Short mmCIF file of N, CA, C and O in Angstrom, two decimals:
data_model
loop_
_atom_site.label_atom_id
_atom_site.label_comp_id
_atom_site.label_asym_id
_atom_site.label_seq_id
_atom_site.Cartn_x
_atom_site.Cartn_y
_atom_site.Cartn_z
N UNK Q 20 -18.22 13.69 0.83
CA UNK Q 20 -18.18 13.15 2.22
C UNK Q 20 -16.99 12.72 2.60
O UNK Q 20 -16.18 13.63 3.10
N UNK Q 21 -16.79 11.42 2.96
CA UNK Q 21 -15.26 11.25 3.43
C UNK Q 21 -14.56 10.78 2.10
O UNK Q 21 -14.92 10.05 1.42
N UNK Q 22 -13.27 11.34 2.15
CA UNK Q 22 -12.31 10.92 0.84
C UNK Q 22 -11.18 10.66 1.52
O UNK Q 22 -10.54 11.39 2.33
N UNK Q 23 -10.51 9.63 0.65
CA UNK Q 23 -8.75 9.48 0.98
C UNK Q 23 -8.14 9.67 -0.15
O UNK Q 23 -8.44 9.11 -1.21
N UNK Q 24 -7.15 10.64 -0.18
CA UNK Q 24 -6.11 10.99 -1.04
C UNK Q 24 -5.00 10.29 -0.87
O UNK Q 24 -4.12 10.74 0.13
N UNK Q 25 -4.39 9.76 -2.10
CA UNK Q 25 -3.05 9.33 -1.60
C UNK Q 25 -1.97 10.02 -2.61
O UNK Q 25 -2.29 10.53 -3.60
N UNK Q 26 -0.99 9.90 -2.17
CA UNK Q 26 0.33 10.72 -3.12
C UNK Q 26 1.44 9.88 -2.85
O UNK Q 26 1.77 9.25 -1.46
N UNK Q 27 2.69 10.02 -3.54
CA UNK Q 27 4.01 9.79 -3.21
C UNK Q 27 4.49 8.46 -4.10
O UNK Q 27 5.50 8.05 -4.03
N UNK Q 28 3.59 7.88 -4.93
CA UNK Q 28 4.05 6.85 -5.78
C UNK Q 28 5.08 7.40 -6.80
O UNK Q 28 5.24 8.62 -6.93
N UNK Q 29 5.44 6.51 -7.79
CA UNK Q 29 6.27 6.73 -8.74
C UNK Q 29 7.38 5.80 -9.20
O UNK Q 29 7.11 4.74 -8.79
N UNK Q 30 8.39 5.99 -9.95
CA UNK Q 30 9.24 5.10 -10.54
C UNK Q 30 10.78 5.12 -9.53
O UNK Q 30 11.00 6.37 -9.40
N UNK Q 31 11.31 4.22 -9.25
CA UNK Q 31 12.49 4.26 -8.40
C UNK Q 31 13.20 3.07 -8.74
O UNK Q 31 12.66 2.09 -9.15
N UNK Q 32 14.75 3.27 -8.60
CA UNK Q 32 15.49 2.19 -8.84
C UNK Q 32 15.43 1.36 -7.93
O UNK Q 32 15.14 1.52 -6.59
N UNK Q 33 15.78 -0.16 -8.13
CA UNK Q 33 16.06 -1.13 -6.94
C UNK Q 33 16.92 -0.30 -6.00
O UNK Q 33 17.96 0.01 -6.16
N UNK Q 34 16.69 -0.84 -4.83
CA UNK Q 34 17.35 -0.27 -3.63
C UNK Q 34 16.96 1.16 -3.08
O UNK Q 34 17.47 1.58 -2.11
N UNK Q 35 16.18 1.78 -3.95
CA UNK Q 35 15.66 3.34 -3.67
C UNK Q 35 14.75 3.13 -2.61
O UNK Q 35 14.23 2.21 -1.86
N UNK Q 36 14.22 4.27 -2.28
CA UNK Q 36 13.21 4.62 -1.36
C UNK Q 36 11.83 5.42 -2.02
O UNK Q 36 12.23 6.31 -2.70
N UNK Q 37 10.85 5.23 -1.16
CA UNK Q 37 9.65 6.12 -1.56
C UNK Q 37 8.98 6.32 -0.39
O UNK Q 37 8.60 5.57 0.56
N UNK Q 38 8.21 7.34 -0.16
CA UNK Q 38 7.14 7.39 0.98
C UNK Q 38 5.73 7.68 0.57
O UNK Q 38 5.45 8.65 -0.25
N UNK Q 39 4.66 6.86 0.83
CA UNK Q 39 3.44 7.06 0.43
C UNK Q 39 2.59 7.75 1.46
O UNK Q 39 2.97 7.48 2.79
N UNK Q 40 1.68 8.63 1.03
CA UNK Q 40 0.70 9.33 2.29
C UNK Q 40 -0.59 9.10 1.59
O UNK Q 40 -0.86 8.95 0.69
N UNK Q 41 -1.25 9.09 2.65
CA UNK Q 41 -2.90 8.86 2.48
C UNK Q 41 -3.70 9.77 3.63
O UNK Q 41 -3.51 9.31 4.61
N UNK Q 42 -4.22 10.85 3.02
CA UNK Q 42 -5.11 11.78 4.04
C UNK Q 42 -6.59 11.65 3.56
O UNK Q 42 -6.84 11.66 2.57
N UNK Q 43 -7.08 11.46 5.15
CA UNK Q 43 -8.49 11.40 4.95
C UNK Q 43 -9.25 12.88 5.28
O UNK Q 43 -8.65 13.62 5.95
N UNK Q 44 -10.23 13.23 4.48
CA UNK Q 44 -10.90 14.37 4.73
C UNK Q 44 -12.40 14.17 5.05
O UNK Q 44 -12.90 13.25 4.32
N UNK Q 45 -12.92 15.00 5.45
CA UNK Q 45 -14.80 14.78 5.75
C UNK Q 45 -14.95 15.14 7.09
O UNK Q 45 -13.97 15.71 8.03
N UNK Q 46 -15.93 14.86 7.70
CA UNK Q 46 -16.50 15.20 9.14
C UNK Q 46 -16.10 13.86 9.62
O UNK Q 46 -17.08 12.96 10.36
N UNK Q 47 -14.78 13.83 10.27
CA UNK Q 47 -14.30 12.82 10.89
C UNK Q 47 -14.27 12.95 12.28
O UNK Q 47 -13.67 13.96 13.08
N UNK Q 48 -14.67 11.83 12.99
CA UNK Q 48 -14.67 12.07 14.46
C UNK Q 48 -13.46 11.17 15.27
O UNK Q 48 -12.92 11.49 16.09
N UNK Q 49 -13.17 9.89 14.54
CA UNK Q 49 -12.15 9.20 15.01
C UNK Q 49 -11.62 8.20 13.91
O UNK Q 49 -12.22 7.86 13.07
N UNK Q 50 -10.46 7.76 13.79
CA UNK Q 50 -10.00 6.91 12.89
C UNK Q 50 -9.35 5.36 13.90
O UNK Q 50 -8.61 6.06 14.88
N UNK Q 51 -9.67 4.50 13.40
CA UNK Q 51 -9.24 3.22 14.07
C UNK Q 51 -7.97 2.98 13.30
O UNK Q 51 -7.08 3.35 13.37
N UNK Q 52 -8.04 1.60 12.94
CA UNK Q 52 -7.10 1.11 12.19
C UNK Q 52 -6.97 1.50 10.72
O UNK Q 52 -7.72 2.01 9.80
N UNK Q 53 -5.80 2.14 10.34
CA UNK Q 53 -5.19 2.59 9.03
C UNK Q 53 -4.20 1.24 8.51
O UNK Q 53 -3.56 0.76 9.25
N UNK Q 54 -4.17 1.17 7.30
CA UNK Q 54 -3.31 0.33 6.65
C UNK Q 54 -3.04 0.43 5.02
O UNK Q 54 -3.49 1.32 4.53
N UNK Q 55 -1.98 -0.31 4.73
CA UNK Q 55 -1.70 -0.50 3.38
C UNK Q 55 -2.14 -1.86 2.61
O UNK Q 55 -1.54 -2.68 3.29
N UNK Q 56 -2.64 -1.90 1.45
CA UNK Q 56 -2.68 -3.11 0.50
C UNK Q 56 -1.92 -2.80 -0.86
O UNK Q 56 -1.65 -1.59 -1.04
N UNK Q 57 -1.74 -3.83 -1.47
CA UNK Q 57 -1.12 -3.64 -2.82
C UNK Q 57 -1.50 -4.70 -3.78
O UNK Q 57 -2.01 -5.86 -3.40
N UNK Q 58 -1.53 -4.47 -4.97
CA UNK Q 58 -1.88 -5.51 -5.92
C UNK Q 58 -0.95 -5.19 -7.26
O UNK Q 58 -0.91 -4.33 -7.91
N UNK Q 59 -0.32 -6.37 -7.44
CA UNK Q 59 0.73 -6.52 -8.39
C UNK Q 59 0.13 -6.86 -9.73
O UNK Q 59 -0.85 -7.61 -9.44
N UNK Q 60 0.54 -6.69 -10.87
CA UNK Q 60 -0.15 -7.20 -11.84
C UNK Q 60 -0.36 -9.03 -11.99
O UNK Q 60 0.66 -9.36 -11.93
N UNK Q 61 -1.39 -9.18 -12.33
CA UNK Q 61 -1.69 -10.65 -12.39
C UNK Q 61 -1.86 -11.40 -11.05
O UNK Q 61 -2.02 -12.63 -10.95
N UNK Q 62 -1.76 -10.56 -9.98
CA UNK Q 62 -1.78 -11.29 -8.58
C UNK Q 62 -3.07 -10.66 -7.85
O UNK Q 62 -3.67 -9.39 -7.98
N UNK Q 63 -3.39 -11.25 -6.73
CA UNK Q 63 -4.40 -10.71 -5.74
C UNK Q 63 -3.85 -9.77 -5.01
O UNK Q 63 -2.65 -9.47 -4.63
N UNK Q 64 -4.82 -8.89 -4.41
CA UNK Q 64 -4.40 -7.77 -3.61
C UNK Q 64 -3.82 -8.52 -2.36
O UNK Q 64 -4.42 -9.60 -1.84
N UNK Q 65 -3.13 -7.93 -1.67
CA UNK Q 65 -2.54 -8.52 -0.51
C UNK Q 65 -1.90 -7.39 0.46
O UNK Q 65 -1.74 -6.10 0.38
N UNK Q 66 -2.03 -7.84 1.82
CA UNK Q 66 -2.06 -6.77 2.75
C UNK Q 66 -0.28 -6.60 3.12
O UNK Q 66 0.45 -7.42 2.92
N UNK Q 67 -0.18 -5.04 3.04
CA UNK Q 67 1.20 -4.70 3.19
C UNK Q 67 1.37 -4.58 4.78
O UNK Q 67 2.36 -5.25 5.48
N UNK Q 68 0.73 -3.61 5.27
CA UNK Q 68 1.10 -3.13 6.92
C UNK Q 68 -0.17 -2.59 7.35
O UNK Q 68 -1.12 -2.11 6.50
N UNK Q 69 -0.25 -2.43 8.67
CA UNK Q 69 -1.48 -2.05 9.34
C UNK Q 69 -0.96 -1.29 10.78
O UNK Q 69 0.20 -1.68 11.18
N UNK Q 70 -1.67 -0.35 11.05
CA UNK Q 70 -1.41 0.51 12.54
C UNK Q 70 -2.67 0.58 13.08
O UNK Q 70 -3.76 1.14 12.45
N UNK Q 71 -2.88 0.23 14.36
CA UNK Q 71 -4.03 0.36 15.19
C UNK Q 71 -4.05 1.76 15.56
O UNK Q 71 -3.15 2.74 15.57
N UNK Q 72 -5.39 2.10 16.22
CA UNK Q 72 -5.36 3.49 16.74
C UNK Q 72 -4.13 3.71 17.94
O UNK Q 72 -4.12 4.85 18.38
N UNK Q 73 -3.99 2.59 18.58
CA UNK Q 73 -3.22 2.78 19.69
C UNK Q 73 -1.63 2.81 19.06
O UNK Q 73 -0.64 2.78 20.06
N UNK Q 74 -1.44 2.46 18.01
CA UNK Q 74 -0.04 2.71 17.40
C UNK Q 74 0.66 1.28 17.08
O UNK Q 74 1.77 1.17 16.92
N UNK Q 75 0.06 0.10 17.43
CA UNK Q 75 0.39 -1.21 17.16
C UNK Q 75 0.54 -1.30 15.54
O UNK Q 75 -0.43 -1.10 15.01
N UNK Q 76 1.71 -2.04 15.28
CA UNK Q 76 1.89 -2.30 13.91
C UNK Q 76 1.96 -3.51 13.71
O UNK Q 76 2.29 -4.60 14.25
N UNK Q 77 1.78 -4.01 12.34
CA UNK Q 77 1.77 -5.31 12.03
C UNK Q 77 2.16 -5.18 10.13
O UNK Q 77 1.78 -4.40 9.51
N UNK Q 78 3.04 -6.17 9.83
CA UNK Q 78 3.67 -5.91 8.64
C UNK Q 78 3.66 -7.35 8.18
O UNK Q 78 3.76 -8.51 8.68
N UNK Q 79 3.44 -7.37 6.60
CA UNK Q 79 3.73 -8.72 5.79
C UNK Q 79 5.16 -9.24 6.01
O UNK Q 79 5.91 -8.17 6.06
N UNK Q 80 5.20 -10.38 5.84
CA UNK Q 80 6.78 -11.03 6.04
C UNK Q 80 7.66 -10.42 4.92
O UNK Q 80 8.92 -10.04 5.18
N UNK Q 81 7.08 -10.11 3.87
CA UNK Q 81 7.91 -9.74 2.70
C UNK Q 81 8.21 -8.39 2.70
O UNK Q 81 9.04 -7.93 1.81
N UNK Q 82 7.63 -7.55 3.61
CA UNK Q 82 8.18 -6.09 3.78
C UNK Q 82 8.81 -5.81 5.20
O UNK Q 82 9.25 -4.61 5.18
N UNK Q 83 8.72 -6.83 5.99
CA UNK Q 83 9.20 -6.48 7.35
C UNK Q 83 10.67 -6.39 7.58
O UNK Q 83 11.45 -6.87 6.85
N UNK Q 84 10.97 -5.17 7.97
CA UNK Q 84 12.28 -4.60 8.11
C UNK Q 84 12.73 -3.73 7.03
O UNK Q 84 13.95 -3.03 7.05
N UNK Q 85 11.72 -3.57 5.85
CA UNK Q 85 12.13 -2.67 4.89
C UNK Q 85 11.37 -1.37 4.86
O UNK Q 85 11.62 -0.35 4.56
N UNK Q 86 10.11 -1.74 5.13
CA UNK Q 86 8.77 -0.89 5.37
C UNK Q 86 8.59 -0.44 6.59
O UNK Q 86 8.63 -1.17 7.47
N UNK Q 87 7.96 0.95 6.78
CA UNK Q 87 7.66 1.19 8.03
C UNK Q 87 6.21 2.07 7.84
O UNK Q 87 6.14 3.03 7.19
N UNK Q 88 5.13 1.68 8.65
CA UNK Q 88 3.99 2.40 8.53
C UNK Q 88 3.77 3.32 9.72
O UNK Q 88 4.42 2.99 10.97
N UNK Q 89 3.31 4.36 9.40
CA UNK Q 89 3.18 5.48 10.65
C UNK Q 89 1.77 6.14 10.46
O UNK Q 89 1.29 6.12 9.25
N UNK Q 90 1.40 7.07 11.52
CA UNK Q 90 0.32 7.82 11.25
C UNK Q 90 0.40 9.27 12.08
O UNK Q 90 1.05 9.08 13.03
N UNK Q 91 -0.36 9.98 11.68
CA UNK Q 91 -0.35 11.63 11.97
C UNK Q 91 -1.84 11.63 12.42
O UNK Q 91 -2.82 12.05 11.65
N UNK Q 92 -2.51 11.38 13.65
CA UNK Q 92 -3.93 11.71 13.96
C UNK Q 92 -4.17 12.90 13.52
O UNK Q 92 -5.47 13.36 13.28
N UNK Q 93 -3.49 14.12 13.92
CA UNK Q 93 -4.07 15.46 13.64
C UNK Q 93 -4.04 15.51 12.22
O UNK Q 93 -5.01 16.66 12.02
N UNK Q 94 -3.63 15.02 11.52
CA UNK Q 94 -3.75 15.16 9.96
C UNK Q 94 -4.44 14.16 9.50
O UNK Q 94 -4.82 14.12 8.14
N UNK Q 95 -4.95 13.04 10.14
CA UNK Q 95 -6.00 12.09 9.51
C UNK Q 95 -5.13 11.31 8.28
O UNK Q 95 -5.67 11.16 7.38
N UNK Q 96 -3.79 11.09 8.72
CA UNK Q 96 -3.05 10.67 7.64
C UNK Q 96 -2.14 9.50 8.00
O UNK Q 96 -1.68 9.38 9.23
N UNK Q 97 -2.03 8.52 7.05
CA UNK Q 97 -1.14 7.40 7.22
C UNK Q 97 -0.17 7.25 6.25
O UNK Q 97 -0.31 7.87 5.11
N UNK Q 98 1.09 6.96 6.42
CA UNK Q 98 2.25 7.04 5.76
C UNK Q 98 2.66 5.52 5.58
O UNK Q 98 2.80 4.64 6.54
N UNK Q 99 3.55 5.14 4.56
CA UNK Q 99 4.25 4.15 4.24
C UNK Q 99 5.73 4.39 3.78
O UNK Q 99 5.67 4.72 2.69
N UNK Q 100 6.65 4.32 4.80
CA UNK Q 100 7.97 4.36 4.45
C UNK Q 100 8.43 3.30 3.69
O UNK Q 100 8.54 2.36 4.41
N UNK Q 101 8.94 3.33 2.60
CA UNK Q 101 9.58 1.93 1.87
C UNK Q 101 10.83 2.10 1.47
O UNK Q 101 11.33 3.20 0.65
N UNK Q 102 11.80 1.47 2.00
CA UNK Q 102 13.11 1.46 1.78
C UNK Q 102 13.68 0.28 1.17
O UNK Q 102 12.80 -0.87 1.37
N UNK Q 103 14.79 0.06 0.71
CA UNK Q 103 15.32 -1.08 -0.17
C UNK Q 103 14.32 -1.76 -1.15
O UNK Q 103 14.07 -2.91 -0.97
N UNK Q 104 13.83 -0.85 -1.85
CA UNK Q 104 12.75 -1.36 -2.88
C UNK Q 104 13.16 -2.25 -3.96
O UNK Q 104 14.62 -2.28 -4.30
N UNK Q 105 12.45 -3.45 -4.23
CA UNK Q 105 12.79 -4.55 -4.87
C UNK Q 105 11.79 -4.59 -5.95
O UNK Q 105 10.75 -4.04 -5.96
N UNK Q 106 12.32 -5.09 -7.42
CA UNK Q 106 11.35 -5.13 -8.38
C UNK Q 106 10.04 -5.76 -8.12
O UNK Q 106 8.88 -5.45 -8.57
N UNK Q 107 10.21 -6.69 -7.18
CA UNK Q 107 8.93 -7.34 -6.93
C UNK Q 107 7.88 -6.33 -5.93
O UNK Q 107 6.76 -6.93 -5.57
N UNK Q 108 8.28 -5.44 -5.55
CA UNK Q 108 7.43 -4.71 -4.89
C UNK Q 108 6.65 -3.85 -5.89
O UNK Q 108 5.80 -2.79 -5.34
N UNK Q 109 6.89 -3.93 -7.16
CA UNK Q 109 5.97 -3.16 -8.29
C UNK Q 109 4.61 -3.42 -7.97
O UNK Q 109 4.36 -4.55 -7.94
N UNK Q 110 3.84 -2.53 -7.86
CA UNK Q 110 2.23 -2.69 -7.49
C UNK Q 110 1.60 -1.31 -7.47
O UNK Q 110 2.32 -0.26 -7.52
N UNK Q 111 0.26 -1.48 -7.33
CA UNK Q 111 -0.51 -0.39 -7.08
C UNK Q 111 -0.84 -0.41 -5.64
O UNK Q 111 -1.20 -1.43 -5.28
N UNK Q 112 -0.50 0.57 -4.96
CA UNK Q 112 -0.64 0.64 -3.54
C UNK Q 112 -2.05 1.48 -2.96
O UNK Q 112 -1.97 2.42 -3.45
N UNK Q 113 -2.72 0.62 -2.14
CA UNK Q 113 -4.00 1.27 -1.78
C UNK Q 113 -3.95 1.44 -0.45
O UNK Q 113 -3.62 0.51 0.51
N UNK Q 114 -4.37 2.56 0.05
CA UNK Q 114 -4.47 2.79 1.75
C UNK Q 114 -5.98 2.56 2.13
O UNK Q 114 -6.82 2.63 1.21
N UNK Q 115 -6.17 2.38 3.25
CA UNK Q 115 -7.44 2.19 3.93
C UNK Q 115 -7.65 2.75 5.17
O UNK Q 115 -6.43 2.77 5.88
N UNK Q 116 -8.70 3.34 5.76
CA UNK Q 116 -8.81 3.81 7.12
C UNK Q 116 -10.17 3.29 7.53
O UNK Q 116 -11.07 3.53 6.86
N UNK Q 117 -10.31 2.76 8.72
CA UNK Q 117 -11.50 2.27 9.32
C UNK Q 117 -11.76 3.74 10.23
O UNK Q 117 -11.04 3.91 11.16
N UNK Q 118 -12.83 4.61 10.04
CA UNK Q 118 -12.93 5.63 10.74
C UNK Q 118 -14.43 5.90 10.94
O UNK Q 118 -15.27 5.33 10.29
N UNK Q 119 -14.73 6.79 12.12
CA UNK Q 119 -15.89 7.12 12.28
C UNK Q 119 -16.18 8.63 12.02
O UNK Q 119 -15.52 9.63 12.25
N UNK Q 120 -17.44 8.76 10.98
CA UNK Q 120 -17.40 10.10 10.55
C UNK Q 120 -18.95 10.42 10.12
O UNK Q 120 -19.76 9.62 10.33
N UNK Q 121 -19.40 11.67 10.27
CA UNK Q 121 -20.75 12.04 9.88
C UNK Q 121 -20.96 11.78 8.36
O UNK Q 121 -20.37 12.75 7.47
N UNK Q 122 -21.63 11.17 7.75
CA UNK Q 122 -22.03 10.81 6.62
C UNK Q 122 -23.59 11.01 6.16
O UNK Q 122 -24.34 10.44 6.75
N UNK Q 123 -23.83 12.26 5.50
CA UNK Q 123 -25.24 12.44 5.32
C UNK Q 123 -25.81 12.59 6.42
O UNK Q 123 -27.06 12.06 6.81
N UNK Q 124 -25.30 13.27 7.51
CA UNK Q 124 -25.82 13.59 8.76
C UNK Q 124 -25.82 12.48 9.53
O UNK Q 124 -26.64 12.49 10.69
N UNK Q 125 -25.32 11.14 9.28
CA UNK Q 125 -25.53 9.81 10.21
C UNK Q 125 -24.15 9.57 10.54
O UNK Q 125 -23.26 9.53 9.75
N UNK Q 126 -23.87 9.41 12.12
CA UNK Q 126 -22.52 9.12 12.38
C UNK Q 126 -22.48 7.37 12.15
O UNK Q 126 -23.35 6.62 12.91
N UNK Q 127 -21.53 7.19 11.41
CA UNK Q 127 -21.05 5.62 11.35
C UNK Q 127 -19.68 5.63 11.07
O UNK Q 127 -18.95 6.38 10.74
N UNK Q 128 -19.56 4.05 11.33
CA UNK Q 128 -18.04 3.65 11.27
C UNK Q 128 -17.94 2.76 10.05
O UNK Q 128 -18.76 1.56 9.83
N UNK Q 129 -16.98 3.05 8.84
CA UNK Q 129 -16.63 2.15 7.97
C UNK Q 129 -15.46 2.20 7.35
O UNK Q 129 -14.54 2.82 7.72
N UNK Q 130 -15.11 1.18 6.58
CA UNK Q 130 -13.78 1.29 6.02
C UNK Q 130 -13.71 2.37 4.65
O UNK Q 130 -14.67 1.91 3.66
N UNK Q 131 -12.74 3.21 4.64
CA UNK Q 131 -12.61 3.93 3.33
C UNK Q 131 -11.31 3.59 2.62
O UNK Q 131 -10.40 3.21 3.37
N UNK Q 132 -11.25 3.43 1.27
CA UNK Q 132 -10.20 3.56 0.52
C UNK Q 132 -9.61 4.46 -0.11
O UNK Q 132 -10.36 5.24 -0.84
N UNK Q 133 -8.44 4.50 -0.61
CA UNK Q 133 -7.81 5.53 -1.29
C UNK Q 133 -7.92 5.14 -2.82
O UNK Q 133 -8.40 4.18 -3.13
N UNK Q 134 -7.41 5.74 -3.87
CA UNK Q 134 -7.56 5.67 -5.09
C UNK Q 134 -6.60 4.76 -5.84
O UNK Q 134 -6.86 4.40 -6.93
N UNK Q 135 -5.62 4.60 -4.99
CA UNK Q 135 -4.50 3.82 -5.47
C UNK Q 135 -3.23 4.56 -6.03
O UNK Q 135 -3.96 5.54 -6.73
N UNK Q 136 -2.22 4.35 -5.72
CA UNK Q 136 -0.95 5.11 -6.32
C UNK Q 136 0.11 4.04 -6.79
O UNK Q 136 0.36 2.93 -6.19
N UNK Q 137 0.80 4.22 -8.27
CA UNK Q 137 1.40 3.45 -8.79
C UNK Q 137 2.90 3.36 -8.20
O UNK Q 137 3.38 4.27 -8.13
N UNK Q 138 3.34 2.38 -7.81
CA UNK Q 138 4.87 2.27 -7.55
C UNK Q 138 5.47 1.16 -8.51
O UNK Q 138 5.16 0.00 -8.36
N UNK Q 139 6.66 1.88 -9.04
CA UNK Q 139 7.33 0.90 -9.94
C UNK Q 139 8.76 1.14 -9.57
O UNK Q 139 9.20 2.07 -9.67
N UNK Q 140 9.42 -0.15 -9.52
CA UNK Q 140 10.63 -0.36 -9.03
C UNK Q 140 11.33 -0.97 -10.12
O UNK Q 140 11.28 -2.19 -10.69
N UNK Q 141 12.29 -0.29 -10.84
CA UNK Q 141 12.97 -0.77 -12.24
C UNK Q 141 14.07 0.05 -12.52
O UNK Q 141 14.16 1.31 -12.11
N UNK Q 142 15.32 -0.61 -13.06
CA UNK Q 142 16.40 0.11 -13.43
C UNK Q 142 16.34 0.48 -14.88
O UNK Q 142 17.24 1.33 -15.27
#
């Protein structure tokens, strides 16, 4: 039905950059808020950034000025550009999309999550 597929994680040195992508597929009618969360080892999941359907963005204090969230509605995709990466950014990053889609022939609005992608910042 609806699937979110993430890509772009990996190993990078401190100060480096990565770009995460999260593409939704399925019988999608519209997408509202998109966002990224992360979970570091031994820590709770935390919000990284969100972007509304109108393009308004919100960032956690610990990434503001370093990360940029964006979206391509034609591709049902949300991106996270991560610059000036630090060791403490190491985590599994999860995307989500609140979208309206046909699921088993029923039109409904739900939150959908990606499978997670590992980002490791280390020298």
